[in-house]
mmCIF file of C-alpha atoms and ligand atoms in Angstrom:
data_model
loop_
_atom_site.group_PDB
_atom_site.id
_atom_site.type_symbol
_atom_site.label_atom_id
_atom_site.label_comp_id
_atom_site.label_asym_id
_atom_site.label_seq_id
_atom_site.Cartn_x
_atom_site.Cartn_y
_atom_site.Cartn_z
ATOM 1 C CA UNK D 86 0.000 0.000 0.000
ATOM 2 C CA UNK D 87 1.621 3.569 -0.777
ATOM 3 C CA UNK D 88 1.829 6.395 2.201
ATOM 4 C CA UNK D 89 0.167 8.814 0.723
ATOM 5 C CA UNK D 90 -3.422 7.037 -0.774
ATOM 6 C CA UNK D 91 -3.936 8.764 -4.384
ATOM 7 C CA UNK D 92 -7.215 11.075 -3.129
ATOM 8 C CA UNK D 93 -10.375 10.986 -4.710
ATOM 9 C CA UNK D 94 -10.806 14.541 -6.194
ATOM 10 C CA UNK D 95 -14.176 16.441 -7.392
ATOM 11 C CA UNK D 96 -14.147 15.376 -11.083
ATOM 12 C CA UNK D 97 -14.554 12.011 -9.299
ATOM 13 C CA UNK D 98 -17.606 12.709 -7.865
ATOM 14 C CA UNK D 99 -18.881 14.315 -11.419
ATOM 15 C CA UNK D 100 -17.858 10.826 -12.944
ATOM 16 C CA UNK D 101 -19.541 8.929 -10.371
ATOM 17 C CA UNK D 102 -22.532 11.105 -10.567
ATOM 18 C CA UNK D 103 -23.082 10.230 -14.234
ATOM 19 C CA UNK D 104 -22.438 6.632 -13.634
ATOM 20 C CA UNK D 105 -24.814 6.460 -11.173
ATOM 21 C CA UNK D 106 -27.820 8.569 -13.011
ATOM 22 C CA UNK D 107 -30.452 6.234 -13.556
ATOM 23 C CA UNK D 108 -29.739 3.813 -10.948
ATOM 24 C CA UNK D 109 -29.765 5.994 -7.679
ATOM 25 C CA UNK D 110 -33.085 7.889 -6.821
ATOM 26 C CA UNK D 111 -32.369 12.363 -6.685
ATOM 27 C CA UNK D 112 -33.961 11.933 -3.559
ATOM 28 C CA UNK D 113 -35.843 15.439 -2.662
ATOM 29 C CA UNK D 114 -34.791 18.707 -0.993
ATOM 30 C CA UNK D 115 -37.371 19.955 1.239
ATOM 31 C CA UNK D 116 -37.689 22.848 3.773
ATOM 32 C CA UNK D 117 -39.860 23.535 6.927
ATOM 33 C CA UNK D 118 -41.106 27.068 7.302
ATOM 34 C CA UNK D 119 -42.281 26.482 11.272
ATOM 35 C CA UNK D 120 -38.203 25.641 11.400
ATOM 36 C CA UNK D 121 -37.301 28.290 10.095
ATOM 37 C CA UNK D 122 -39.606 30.745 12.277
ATOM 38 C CA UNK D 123 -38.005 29.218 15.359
ATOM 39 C CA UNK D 124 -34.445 29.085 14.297
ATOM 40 C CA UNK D 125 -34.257 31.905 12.175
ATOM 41 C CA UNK D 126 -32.385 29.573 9.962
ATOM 42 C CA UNK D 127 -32.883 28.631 6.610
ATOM 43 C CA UNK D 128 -33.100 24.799 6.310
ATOM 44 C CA UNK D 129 -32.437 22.864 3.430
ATOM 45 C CA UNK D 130 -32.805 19.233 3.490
ATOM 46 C CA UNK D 131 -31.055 16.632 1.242
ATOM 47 C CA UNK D 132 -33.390 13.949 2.127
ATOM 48 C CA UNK D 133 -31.362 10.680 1.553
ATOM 49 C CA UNK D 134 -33.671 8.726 4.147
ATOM 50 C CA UNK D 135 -35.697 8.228 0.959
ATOM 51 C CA UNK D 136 -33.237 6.736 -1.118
ATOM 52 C CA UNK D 137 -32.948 2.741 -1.914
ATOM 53 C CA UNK D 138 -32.537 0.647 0.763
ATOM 54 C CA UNK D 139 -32.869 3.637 2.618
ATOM 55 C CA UNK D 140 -30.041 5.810 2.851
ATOM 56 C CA UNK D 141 -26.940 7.171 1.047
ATOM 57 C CA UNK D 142 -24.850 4.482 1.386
ATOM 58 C CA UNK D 143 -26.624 3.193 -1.452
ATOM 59 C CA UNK D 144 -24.698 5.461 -4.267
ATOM 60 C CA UNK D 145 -21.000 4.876 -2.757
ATOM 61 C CA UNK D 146 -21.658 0.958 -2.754
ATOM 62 C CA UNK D 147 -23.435 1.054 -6.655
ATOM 63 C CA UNK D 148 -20.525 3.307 -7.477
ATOM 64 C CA UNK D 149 -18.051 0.725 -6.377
ATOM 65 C CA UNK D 150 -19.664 -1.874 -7.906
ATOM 66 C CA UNK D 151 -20.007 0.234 -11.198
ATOM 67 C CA UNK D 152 -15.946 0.387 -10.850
ATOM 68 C CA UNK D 153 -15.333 -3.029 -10.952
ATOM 69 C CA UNK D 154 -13.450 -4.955 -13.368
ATOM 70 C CA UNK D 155 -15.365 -7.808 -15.929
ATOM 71 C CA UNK D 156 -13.309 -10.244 -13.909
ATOM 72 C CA UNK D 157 -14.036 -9.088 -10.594
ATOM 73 C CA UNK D 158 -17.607 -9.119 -11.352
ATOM 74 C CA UNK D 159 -17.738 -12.641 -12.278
ATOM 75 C CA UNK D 160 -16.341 -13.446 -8.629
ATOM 76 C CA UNK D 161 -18.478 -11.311 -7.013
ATOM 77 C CA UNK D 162 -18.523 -9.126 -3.633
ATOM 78 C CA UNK D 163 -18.031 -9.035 0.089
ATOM 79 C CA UNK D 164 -18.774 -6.785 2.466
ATOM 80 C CA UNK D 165 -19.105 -6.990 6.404
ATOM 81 C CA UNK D 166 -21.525 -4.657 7.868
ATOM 82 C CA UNK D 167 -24.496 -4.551 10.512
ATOM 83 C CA UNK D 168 -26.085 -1.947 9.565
ATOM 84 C CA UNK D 169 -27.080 0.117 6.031
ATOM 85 C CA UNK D 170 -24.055 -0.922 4.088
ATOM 86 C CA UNK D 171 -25.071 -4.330 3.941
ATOM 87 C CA UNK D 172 -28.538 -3.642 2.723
ATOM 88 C CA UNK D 173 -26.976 -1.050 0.070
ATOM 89 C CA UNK D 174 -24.401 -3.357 -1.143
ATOM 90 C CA UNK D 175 -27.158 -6.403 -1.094
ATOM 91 C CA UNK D 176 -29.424 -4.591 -3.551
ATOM 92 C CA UNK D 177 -26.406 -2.636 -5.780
ATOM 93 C CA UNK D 178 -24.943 -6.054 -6.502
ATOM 94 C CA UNK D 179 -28.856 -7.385 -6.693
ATOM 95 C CA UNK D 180 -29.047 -4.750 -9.485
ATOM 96 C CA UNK D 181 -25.573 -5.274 -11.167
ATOM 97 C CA UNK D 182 -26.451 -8.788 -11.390
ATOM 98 C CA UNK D 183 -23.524 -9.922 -9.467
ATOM 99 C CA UNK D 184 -23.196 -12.069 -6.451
ATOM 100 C CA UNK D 185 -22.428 -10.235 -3.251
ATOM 101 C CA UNK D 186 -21.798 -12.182 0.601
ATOM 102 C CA UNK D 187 -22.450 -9.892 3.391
ATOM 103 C CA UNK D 188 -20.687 -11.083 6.549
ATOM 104 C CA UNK D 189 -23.094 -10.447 9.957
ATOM 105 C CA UNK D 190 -23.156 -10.732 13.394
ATOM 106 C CA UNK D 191 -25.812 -13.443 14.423
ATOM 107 C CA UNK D 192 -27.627 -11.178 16.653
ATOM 108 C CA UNK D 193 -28.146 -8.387 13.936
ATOM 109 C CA UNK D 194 -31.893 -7.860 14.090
ATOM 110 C CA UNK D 195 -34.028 -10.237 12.714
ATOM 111 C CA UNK D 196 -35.324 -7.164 10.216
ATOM 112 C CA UNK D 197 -31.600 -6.499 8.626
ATOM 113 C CA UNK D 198 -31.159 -10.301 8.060
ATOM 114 C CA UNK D 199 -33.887 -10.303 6.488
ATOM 115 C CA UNK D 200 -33.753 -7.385 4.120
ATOM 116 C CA UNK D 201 -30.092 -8.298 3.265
ATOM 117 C CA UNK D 202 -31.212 -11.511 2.563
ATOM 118 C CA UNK D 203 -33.959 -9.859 0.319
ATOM 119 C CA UNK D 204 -32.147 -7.937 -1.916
ATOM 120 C CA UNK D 205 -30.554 -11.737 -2.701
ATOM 121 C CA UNK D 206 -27.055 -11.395 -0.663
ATOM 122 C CA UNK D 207 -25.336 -14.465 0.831
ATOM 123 C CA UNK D 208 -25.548 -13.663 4.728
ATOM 124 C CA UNK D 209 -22.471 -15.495 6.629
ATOM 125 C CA UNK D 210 -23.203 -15.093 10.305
ATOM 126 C CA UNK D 211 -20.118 -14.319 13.146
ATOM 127 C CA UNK D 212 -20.170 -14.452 16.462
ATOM 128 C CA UNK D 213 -19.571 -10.534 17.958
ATOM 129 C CA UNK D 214 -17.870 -11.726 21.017
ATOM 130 C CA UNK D 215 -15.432 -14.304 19.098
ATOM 131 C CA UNK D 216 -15.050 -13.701 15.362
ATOM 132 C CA UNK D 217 -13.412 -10.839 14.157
ATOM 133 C CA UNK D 218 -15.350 -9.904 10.916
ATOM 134 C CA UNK D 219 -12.707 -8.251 8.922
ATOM 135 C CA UNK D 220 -10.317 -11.601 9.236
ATOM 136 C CA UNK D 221 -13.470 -13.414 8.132
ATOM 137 C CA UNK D 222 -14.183 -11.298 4.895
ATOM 138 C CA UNK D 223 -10.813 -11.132 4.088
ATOM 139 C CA UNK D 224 -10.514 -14.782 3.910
ATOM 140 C CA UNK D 225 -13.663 -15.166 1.986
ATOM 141 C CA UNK D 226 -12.141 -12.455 -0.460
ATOM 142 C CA UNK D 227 -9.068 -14.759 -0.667
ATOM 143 C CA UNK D 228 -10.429 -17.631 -1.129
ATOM 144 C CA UNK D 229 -13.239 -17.092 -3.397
ATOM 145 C CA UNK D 230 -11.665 -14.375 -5.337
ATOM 146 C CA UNK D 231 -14.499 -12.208 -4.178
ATOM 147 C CA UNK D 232 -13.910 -8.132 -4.148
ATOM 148 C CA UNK D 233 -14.045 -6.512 -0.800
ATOM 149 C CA UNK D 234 -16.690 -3.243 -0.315
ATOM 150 C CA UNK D 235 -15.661 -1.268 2.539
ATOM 151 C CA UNK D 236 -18.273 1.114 4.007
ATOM 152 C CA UNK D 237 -16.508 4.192 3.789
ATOM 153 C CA UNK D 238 -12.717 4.059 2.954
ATOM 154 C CA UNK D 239 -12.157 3.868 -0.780
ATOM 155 C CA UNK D 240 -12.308 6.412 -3.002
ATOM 156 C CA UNK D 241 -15.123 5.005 -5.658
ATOM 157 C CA UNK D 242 -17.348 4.764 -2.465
ATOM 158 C CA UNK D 243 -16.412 8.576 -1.523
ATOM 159 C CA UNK D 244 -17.094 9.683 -4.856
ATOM 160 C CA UNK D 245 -20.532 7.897 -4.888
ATOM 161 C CA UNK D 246 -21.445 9.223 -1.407
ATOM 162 C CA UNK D 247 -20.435 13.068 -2.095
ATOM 163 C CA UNK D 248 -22.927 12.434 -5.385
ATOM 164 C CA UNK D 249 -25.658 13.198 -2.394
ATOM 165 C CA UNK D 250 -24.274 17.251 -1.798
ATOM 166 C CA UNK D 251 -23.745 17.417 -5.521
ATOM 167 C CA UNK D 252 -27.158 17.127 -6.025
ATOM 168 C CA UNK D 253 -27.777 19.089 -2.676
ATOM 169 C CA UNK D 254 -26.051 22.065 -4.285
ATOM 170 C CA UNK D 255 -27.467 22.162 -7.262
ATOM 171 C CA UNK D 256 -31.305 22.029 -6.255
ATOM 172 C CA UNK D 257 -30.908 24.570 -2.819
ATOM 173 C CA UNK D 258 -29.132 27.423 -4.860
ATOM 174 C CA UNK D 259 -26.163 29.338 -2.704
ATOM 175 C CA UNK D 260 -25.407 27.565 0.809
ATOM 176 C CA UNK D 261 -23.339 29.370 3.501
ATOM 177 C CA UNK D 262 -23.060 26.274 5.447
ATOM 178 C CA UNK D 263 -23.771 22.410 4.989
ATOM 179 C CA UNK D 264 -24.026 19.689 8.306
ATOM 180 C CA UNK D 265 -23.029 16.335 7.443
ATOM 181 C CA UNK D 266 -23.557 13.114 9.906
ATOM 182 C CA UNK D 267 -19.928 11.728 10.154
ATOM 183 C CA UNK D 268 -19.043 8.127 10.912
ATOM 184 C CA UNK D 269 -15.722 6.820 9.013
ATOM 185 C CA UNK D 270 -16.664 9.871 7.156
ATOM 186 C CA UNK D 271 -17.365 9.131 3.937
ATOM 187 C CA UNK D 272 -20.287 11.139 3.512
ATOM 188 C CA UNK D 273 -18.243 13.675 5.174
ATOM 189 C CA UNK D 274 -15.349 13.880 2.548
ATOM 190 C CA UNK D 275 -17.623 13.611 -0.484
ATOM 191 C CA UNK D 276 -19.376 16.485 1.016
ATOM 192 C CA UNK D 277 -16.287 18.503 1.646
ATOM 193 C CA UNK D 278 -14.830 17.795 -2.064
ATOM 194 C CA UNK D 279 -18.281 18.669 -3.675
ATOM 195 C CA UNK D 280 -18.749 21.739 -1.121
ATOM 196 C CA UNK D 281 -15.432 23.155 -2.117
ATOM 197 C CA UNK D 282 -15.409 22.725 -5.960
ATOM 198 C CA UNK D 283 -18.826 24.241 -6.298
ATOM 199 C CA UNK D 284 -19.770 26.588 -3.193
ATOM 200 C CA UNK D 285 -16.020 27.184 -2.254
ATOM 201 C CA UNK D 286 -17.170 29.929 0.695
ATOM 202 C CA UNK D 287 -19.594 27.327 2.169
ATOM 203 C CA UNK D 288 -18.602 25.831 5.106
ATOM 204 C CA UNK D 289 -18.465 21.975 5.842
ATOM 205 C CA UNK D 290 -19.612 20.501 9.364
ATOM 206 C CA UNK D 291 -19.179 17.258 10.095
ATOM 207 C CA UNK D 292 -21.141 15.904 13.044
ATOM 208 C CA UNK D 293 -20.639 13.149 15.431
ATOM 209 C CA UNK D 294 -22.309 11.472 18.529
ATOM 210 C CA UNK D 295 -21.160 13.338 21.552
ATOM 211 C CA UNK D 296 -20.103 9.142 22.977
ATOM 212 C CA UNK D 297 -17.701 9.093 19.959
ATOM 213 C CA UNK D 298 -15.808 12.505 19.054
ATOM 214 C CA UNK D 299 -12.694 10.281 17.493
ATOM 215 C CA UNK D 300 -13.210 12.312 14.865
ATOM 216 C CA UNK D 301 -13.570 15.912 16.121
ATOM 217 C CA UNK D 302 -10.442 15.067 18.178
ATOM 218 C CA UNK D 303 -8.367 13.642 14.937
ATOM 219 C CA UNK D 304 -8.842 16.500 13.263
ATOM 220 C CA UNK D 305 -8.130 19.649 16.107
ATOM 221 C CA UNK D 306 -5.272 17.252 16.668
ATOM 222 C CA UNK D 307 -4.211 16.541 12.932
ATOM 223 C CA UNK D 308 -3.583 12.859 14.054
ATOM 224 C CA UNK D 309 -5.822 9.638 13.834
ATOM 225 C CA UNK D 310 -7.319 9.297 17.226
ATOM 226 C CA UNK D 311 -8.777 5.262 17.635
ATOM 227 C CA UNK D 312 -11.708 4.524 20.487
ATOM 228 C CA UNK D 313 -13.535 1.926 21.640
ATOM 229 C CA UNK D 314 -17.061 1.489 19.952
ATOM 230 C CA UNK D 315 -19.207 4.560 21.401
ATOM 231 C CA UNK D 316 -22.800 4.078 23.357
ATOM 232 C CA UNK D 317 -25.007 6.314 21.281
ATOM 233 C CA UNK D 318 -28.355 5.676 19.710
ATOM 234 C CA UNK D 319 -26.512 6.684 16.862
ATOM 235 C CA UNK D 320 -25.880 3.252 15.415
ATOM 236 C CA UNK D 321 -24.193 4.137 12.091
ATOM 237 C CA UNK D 322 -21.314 6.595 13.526
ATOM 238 C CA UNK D 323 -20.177 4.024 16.126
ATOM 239 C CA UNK D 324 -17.031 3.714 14.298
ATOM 240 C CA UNK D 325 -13.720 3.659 15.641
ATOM 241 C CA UNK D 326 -12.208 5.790 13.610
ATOM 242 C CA UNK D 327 -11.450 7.800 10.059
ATOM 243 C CA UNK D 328 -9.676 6.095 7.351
ATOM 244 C CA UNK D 329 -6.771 6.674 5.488
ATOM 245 C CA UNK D 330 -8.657 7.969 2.481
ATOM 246 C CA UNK D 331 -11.296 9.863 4.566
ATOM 247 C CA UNK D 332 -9.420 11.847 7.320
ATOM 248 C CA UNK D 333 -6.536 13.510 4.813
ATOM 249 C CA UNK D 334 -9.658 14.930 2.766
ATOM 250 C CA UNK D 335 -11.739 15.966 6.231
ATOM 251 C CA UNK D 336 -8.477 17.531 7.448
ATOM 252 C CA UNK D 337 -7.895 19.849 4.313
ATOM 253 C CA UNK D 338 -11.441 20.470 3.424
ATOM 254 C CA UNK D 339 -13.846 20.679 6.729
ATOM 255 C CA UNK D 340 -14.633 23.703 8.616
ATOM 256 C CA UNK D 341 -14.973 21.850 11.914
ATOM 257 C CA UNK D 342 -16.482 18.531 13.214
ATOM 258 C CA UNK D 343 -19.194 19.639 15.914
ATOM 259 C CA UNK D 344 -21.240 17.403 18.429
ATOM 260 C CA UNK D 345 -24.801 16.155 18.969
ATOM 261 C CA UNK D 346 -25.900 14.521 22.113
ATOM 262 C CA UNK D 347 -28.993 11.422 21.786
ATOM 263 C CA UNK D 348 -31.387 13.430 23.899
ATOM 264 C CA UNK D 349 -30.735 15.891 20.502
ATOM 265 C CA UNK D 350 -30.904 13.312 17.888
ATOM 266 C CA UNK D 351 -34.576 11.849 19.472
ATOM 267 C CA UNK D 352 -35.558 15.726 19.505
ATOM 268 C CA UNK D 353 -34.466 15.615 16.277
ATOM 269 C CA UNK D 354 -36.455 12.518 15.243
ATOM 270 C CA UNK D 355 -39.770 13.845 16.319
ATOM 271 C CA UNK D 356 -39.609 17.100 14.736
ATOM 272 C CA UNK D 357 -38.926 15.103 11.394
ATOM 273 C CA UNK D 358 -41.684 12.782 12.199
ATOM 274 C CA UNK D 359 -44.534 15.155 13.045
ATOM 275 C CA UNK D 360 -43.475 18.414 11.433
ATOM 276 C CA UNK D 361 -42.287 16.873 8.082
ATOM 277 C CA UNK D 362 -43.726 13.588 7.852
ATOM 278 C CA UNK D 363 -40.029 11.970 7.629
ATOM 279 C CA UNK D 364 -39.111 8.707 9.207
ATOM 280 C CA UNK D 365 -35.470 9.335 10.620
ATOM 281 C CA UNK D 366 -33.132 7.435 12.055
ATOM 282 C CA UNK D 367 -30.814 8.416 15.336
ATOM 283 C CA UNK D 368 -27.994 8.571 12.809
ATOM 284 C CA UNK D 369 -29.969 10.494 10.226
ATOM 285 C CA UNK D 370 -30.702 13.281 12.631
ATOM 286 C CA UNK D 371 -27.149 14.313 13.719
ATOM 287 C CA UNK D 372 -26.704 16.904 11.177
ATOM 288 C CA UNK D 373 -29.916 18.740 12.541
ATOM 289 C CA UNK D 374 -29.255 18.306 15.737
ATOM 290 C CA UNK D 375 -25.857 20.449 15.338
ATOM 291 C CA UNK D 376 -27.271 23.312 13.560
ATOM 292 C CA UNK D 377 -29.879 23.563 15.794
ATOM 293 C CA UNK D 378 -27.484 24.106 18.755
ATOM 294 C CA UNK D 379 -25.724 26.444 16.723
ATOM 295 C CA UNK D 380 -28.675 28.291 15.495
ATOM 296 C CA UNK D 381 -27.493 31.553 17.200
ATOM 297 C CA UNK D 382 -24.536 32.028 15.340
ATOM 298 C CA UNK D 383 -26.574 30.522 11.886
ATOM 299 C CA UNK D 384 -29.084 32.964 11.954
ATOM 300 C CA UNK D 385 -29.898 34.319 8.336
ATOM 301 C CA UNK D 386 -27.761 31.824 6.929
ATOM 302 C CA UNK D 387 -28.694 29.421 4.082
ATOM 303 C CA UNK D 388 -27.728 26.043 5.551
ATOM 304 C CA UNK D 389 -27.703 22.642 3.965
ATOM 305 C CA UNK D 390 -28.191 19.398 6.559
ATOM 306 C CA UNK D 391 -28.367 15.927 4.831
ATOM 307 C CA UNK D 392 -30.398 13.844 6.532
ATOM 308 C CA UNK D 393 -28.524 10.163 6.044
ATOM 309 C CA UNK D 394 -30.786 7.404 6.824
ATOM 310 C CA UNK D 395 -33.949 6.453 7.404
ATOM 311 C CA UNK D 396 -33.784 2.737 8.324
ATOM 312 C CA UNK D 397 -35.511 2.560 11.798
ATOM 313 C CA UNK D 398 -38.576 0.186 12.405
ATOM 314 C CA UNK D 399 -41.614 2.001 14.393
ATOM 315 C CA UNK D 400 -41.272 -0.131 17.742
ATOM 316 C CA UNK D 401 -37.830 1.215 18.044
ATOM 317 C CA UNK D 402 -38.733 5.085 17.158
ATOM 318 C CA UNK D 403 -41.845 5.100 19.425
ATOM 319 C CA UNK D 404 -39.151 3.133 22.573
ATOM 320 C CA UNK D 405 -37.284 6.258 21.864
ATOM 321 C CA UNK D 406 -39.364 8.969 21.893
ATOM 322 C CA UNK D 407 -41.099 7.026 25.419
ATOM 323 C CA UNK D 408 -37.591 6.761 26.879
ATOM 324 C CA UNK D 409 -36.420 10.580 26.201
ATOM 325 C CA UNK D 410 -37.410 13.854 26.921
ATOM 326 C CA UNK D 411 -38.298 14.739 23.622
ATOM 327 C CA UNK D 412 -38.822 18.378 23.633
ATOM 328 C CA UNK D 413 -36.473 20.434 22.134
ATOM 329 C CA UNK D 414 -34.526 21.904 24.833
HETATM 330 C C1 PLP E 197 -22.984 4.930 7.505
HETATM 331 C C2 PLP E 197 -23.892 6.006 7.936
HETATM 332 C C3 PLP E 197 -23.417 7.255 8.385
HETATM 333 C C4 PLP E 197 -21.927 7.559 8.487
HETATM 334 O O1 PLP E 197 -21.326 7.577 7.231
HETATM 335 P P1 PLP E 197 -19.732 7.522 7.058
HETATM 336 O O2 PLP E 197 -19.510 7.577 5.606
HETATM 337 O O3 PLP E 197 -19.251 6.254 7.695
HETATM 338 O O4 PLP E 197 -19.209 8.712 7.796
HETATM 339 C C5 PLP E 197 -24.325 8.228 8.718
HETATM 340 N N1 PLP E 197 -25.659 8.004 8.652
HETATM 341 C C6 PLP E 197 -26.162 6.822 8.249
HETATM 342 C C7 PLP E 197 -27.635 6.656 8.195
HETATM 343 C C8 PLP E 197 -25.298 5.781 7.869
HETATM 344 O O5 PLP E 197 -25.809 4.609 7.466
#
C-alpha cells in the first residue's frame, strides 16, 4: 500500500454522478417554514432517508460496484456490515447482477437479516464476542476471489457518497453552510470535495455522537485518534475511527467537526416525524441536531443538513421517543 493514498478529487464525484444517473433515486430537498420561524435559519434538506434501501450508502456501494473490473464481477462481492451498508451493497450487486456475501453478526436484528437476505445477498453469520469480521471477509475475499466493499474508505465509495451534496447544491441554490452526519466519514469527505469545488465559501460541518468525538479530536489534533465502539443511539457513527482515504480529505477540506448529544438526535427525530412527515433514524438526525445548537450564530444563513438514513422500524422510534425527553430543549 503507498503512504500517501492517491485522493479521490471532485471530477470524481462528477464521474460517479453520471455513472450512477439512472440507478440511484435524486432523492428530494425539502424545507420547513415552522423551522425556520423558530431558528431563524434557513433549512435545506437533502433527504437521503428516501433513497434505496434507505439511505446514502446506497450510491457509494453502486458506485463501487459500477468500478469493478469484468473479472471481478464474475467473482463477485463481500462486504461486512451490521447496519445500512449491507442492505446497500445487497441490492447494488442485486441490481448489477452480481453475487455479493455480506458477513453479519448473528444477533443483527431479525429485520436487517432479512432485508439483506432480500435484496438476494449471501448472509455469513459471526459471532460478535469471538469472530473478528474483517479476518473473516478477508478470507472469503481470498479464497473465493471475491472483491471486498468497505463502508466508507475507498475512493469510488467517496465519490458515490459526495454524489448526495452534488445534487444538494445544485437544487438549494447558494449555501453558507452544509451539516453532514460523520461516521468513518465518507459522507463527510464527499461532502467537503463537492462543497469546495462548487460553493467554495460554504462551510463543511461534520457531526458526530457526543459518545464518539474520534473524529472531532483527529482532526483539532491533525492525528488519527482510535476509540472503543461509542454508546449512542446513533448506530451508524459508532465507528472507531477515520480512514486513510477519509481523514486527509476531512483535514484539508472541513470547517470543523461539531457534536450532537442522543437526547438531541430523538428531539431531532420527532420534529422530522410530526413536522415533516419523515421517518429518521438516530444517525440520520445528527446533522440537525448540530445546527440547531448552533442556530445563534446561523441565523440568516442558508444552511444545507443531509439527513442520512432512514432505516428505523416504528417499535424502536416510538421506545425512543417514550424513553427521552423529547422536547427540544
Ligand atoms: C454509515 C452512515 C453514516 C456515516 O457515514 P460515514 O460515511 O461512515 O461517515 C451516517 N448516517 C447513516 C444513516 C449511515 O448509514
Amino acid at each position: 500500500m503507498p503512504l500517501s493514498p492517491v485522493l479521490p478529487t471532485f471530477a470524481d464525484v462528477e464521474a460517479a454522478a453520471s455513472r450512477l444517473a439512472g440507478t440511484v433515486h435524486r432523492t428530494p430537498m425539502l424545507t420547513s417554514g415552522t423551522l425556520d420561524r423558530d431558528t431563524g435559519v434557513h433549512f435545506f434538506f437533502k433527504c437521503e432517508n428516501l433513497q434505496r434501501a434507505g439511505a446514502f450508502k446506497f450510491r457509494g456501494a453502486c458506485h463501487a460496484l459500477a468500478r469493478l473490473t469484468e473479472r471481478q464481477r464474475r467473482a463477485g462481492v463481500v462486504a461486512f456490515s451490521s447496519g445500512n451498508h449491507a442492505q446497500a451493497v445487497a441490492l447494488a450487486a442485486q441490481l448489477a447482477g452480481l453475487h455479493a456475501v455480506v458477513v453479519m453478526p448473528g444477533d443483527a436484528p431479525p429485520a436487517k437479516l432479512a432485508a439483506t437476505r432480500g435484496y438476494g445477498a449471501e448472509v455469513v453469520l459471526y459471532d460478535r464476542y469471538a469472530d473478528d469480521r474483517e479476518q473473516i471477509a478477508s478470507e472469503l475475499a481470498r479464497d473465493k476471489g471475491y472483491t471486498l466493499i468497505p463502508p466508507f474508505d475507498h475512493p469510488d465509495v467517496i465519490a458515490g457518497q459526495g454524489t448526495a451534496a452534488l445534487e444538494l447544491l445544485q437544487d438549494a441554490g447558494p449555501l453558507d453552510a452544509i451539516f453532514t452526519p460523520l461516521g468513518g466519514g465518507g459522507l463527510l469527505s464527499g461532502t467537503a470535495l463537492a462543497a469546495r469545488a462548487l460553493m467554495p465559501q460554504c462551510r463543511v460541518y461534520g457531526v458526530e455522537p457526543e459518545a464518539g468525538d474520534d473524529g472531532r479530536r483527529s482532526f483539532r489534533s491533525g492525528a488519527l485518534v482510535r476509540i472503543d465502539a461509542p454508546r449512542t443511539i446513533a448506530d451508524g457513527a459508532q465507528t472507531q475511527q477515520l480512514g486513510r482515504y477519509t481523514f486527509p480529505i476531512i483535514l484539508q477540506n472541513v470547517t470543523d467537526i461539531v457534536l450532537a448529544s442522543d437526547d438531541e438526535l430523538v428531539a431531532c427525530m420527532r420534529f422530522f416525524a410530526e413536522r415533516m412527515k419523515l421517518v429518521v433514524e438516530p444517525t440520520g438526525c445528527l446533522g440537525l441536531a448540530a445546527a440547531r445548537r448552533m442556530r445563534h450564530e446561523l441565523a440568516g444563513a442558508r444552511v444545507g443538513v443531509i439527513i442520512s438514513g432512514g432505516n428505523i422500524d416504528l417499535c424502536s422510534l416510538a421506545a425512543l421517543q417514550r424513553h427521552k425527553d423529547a422536547s427540544w430543549a
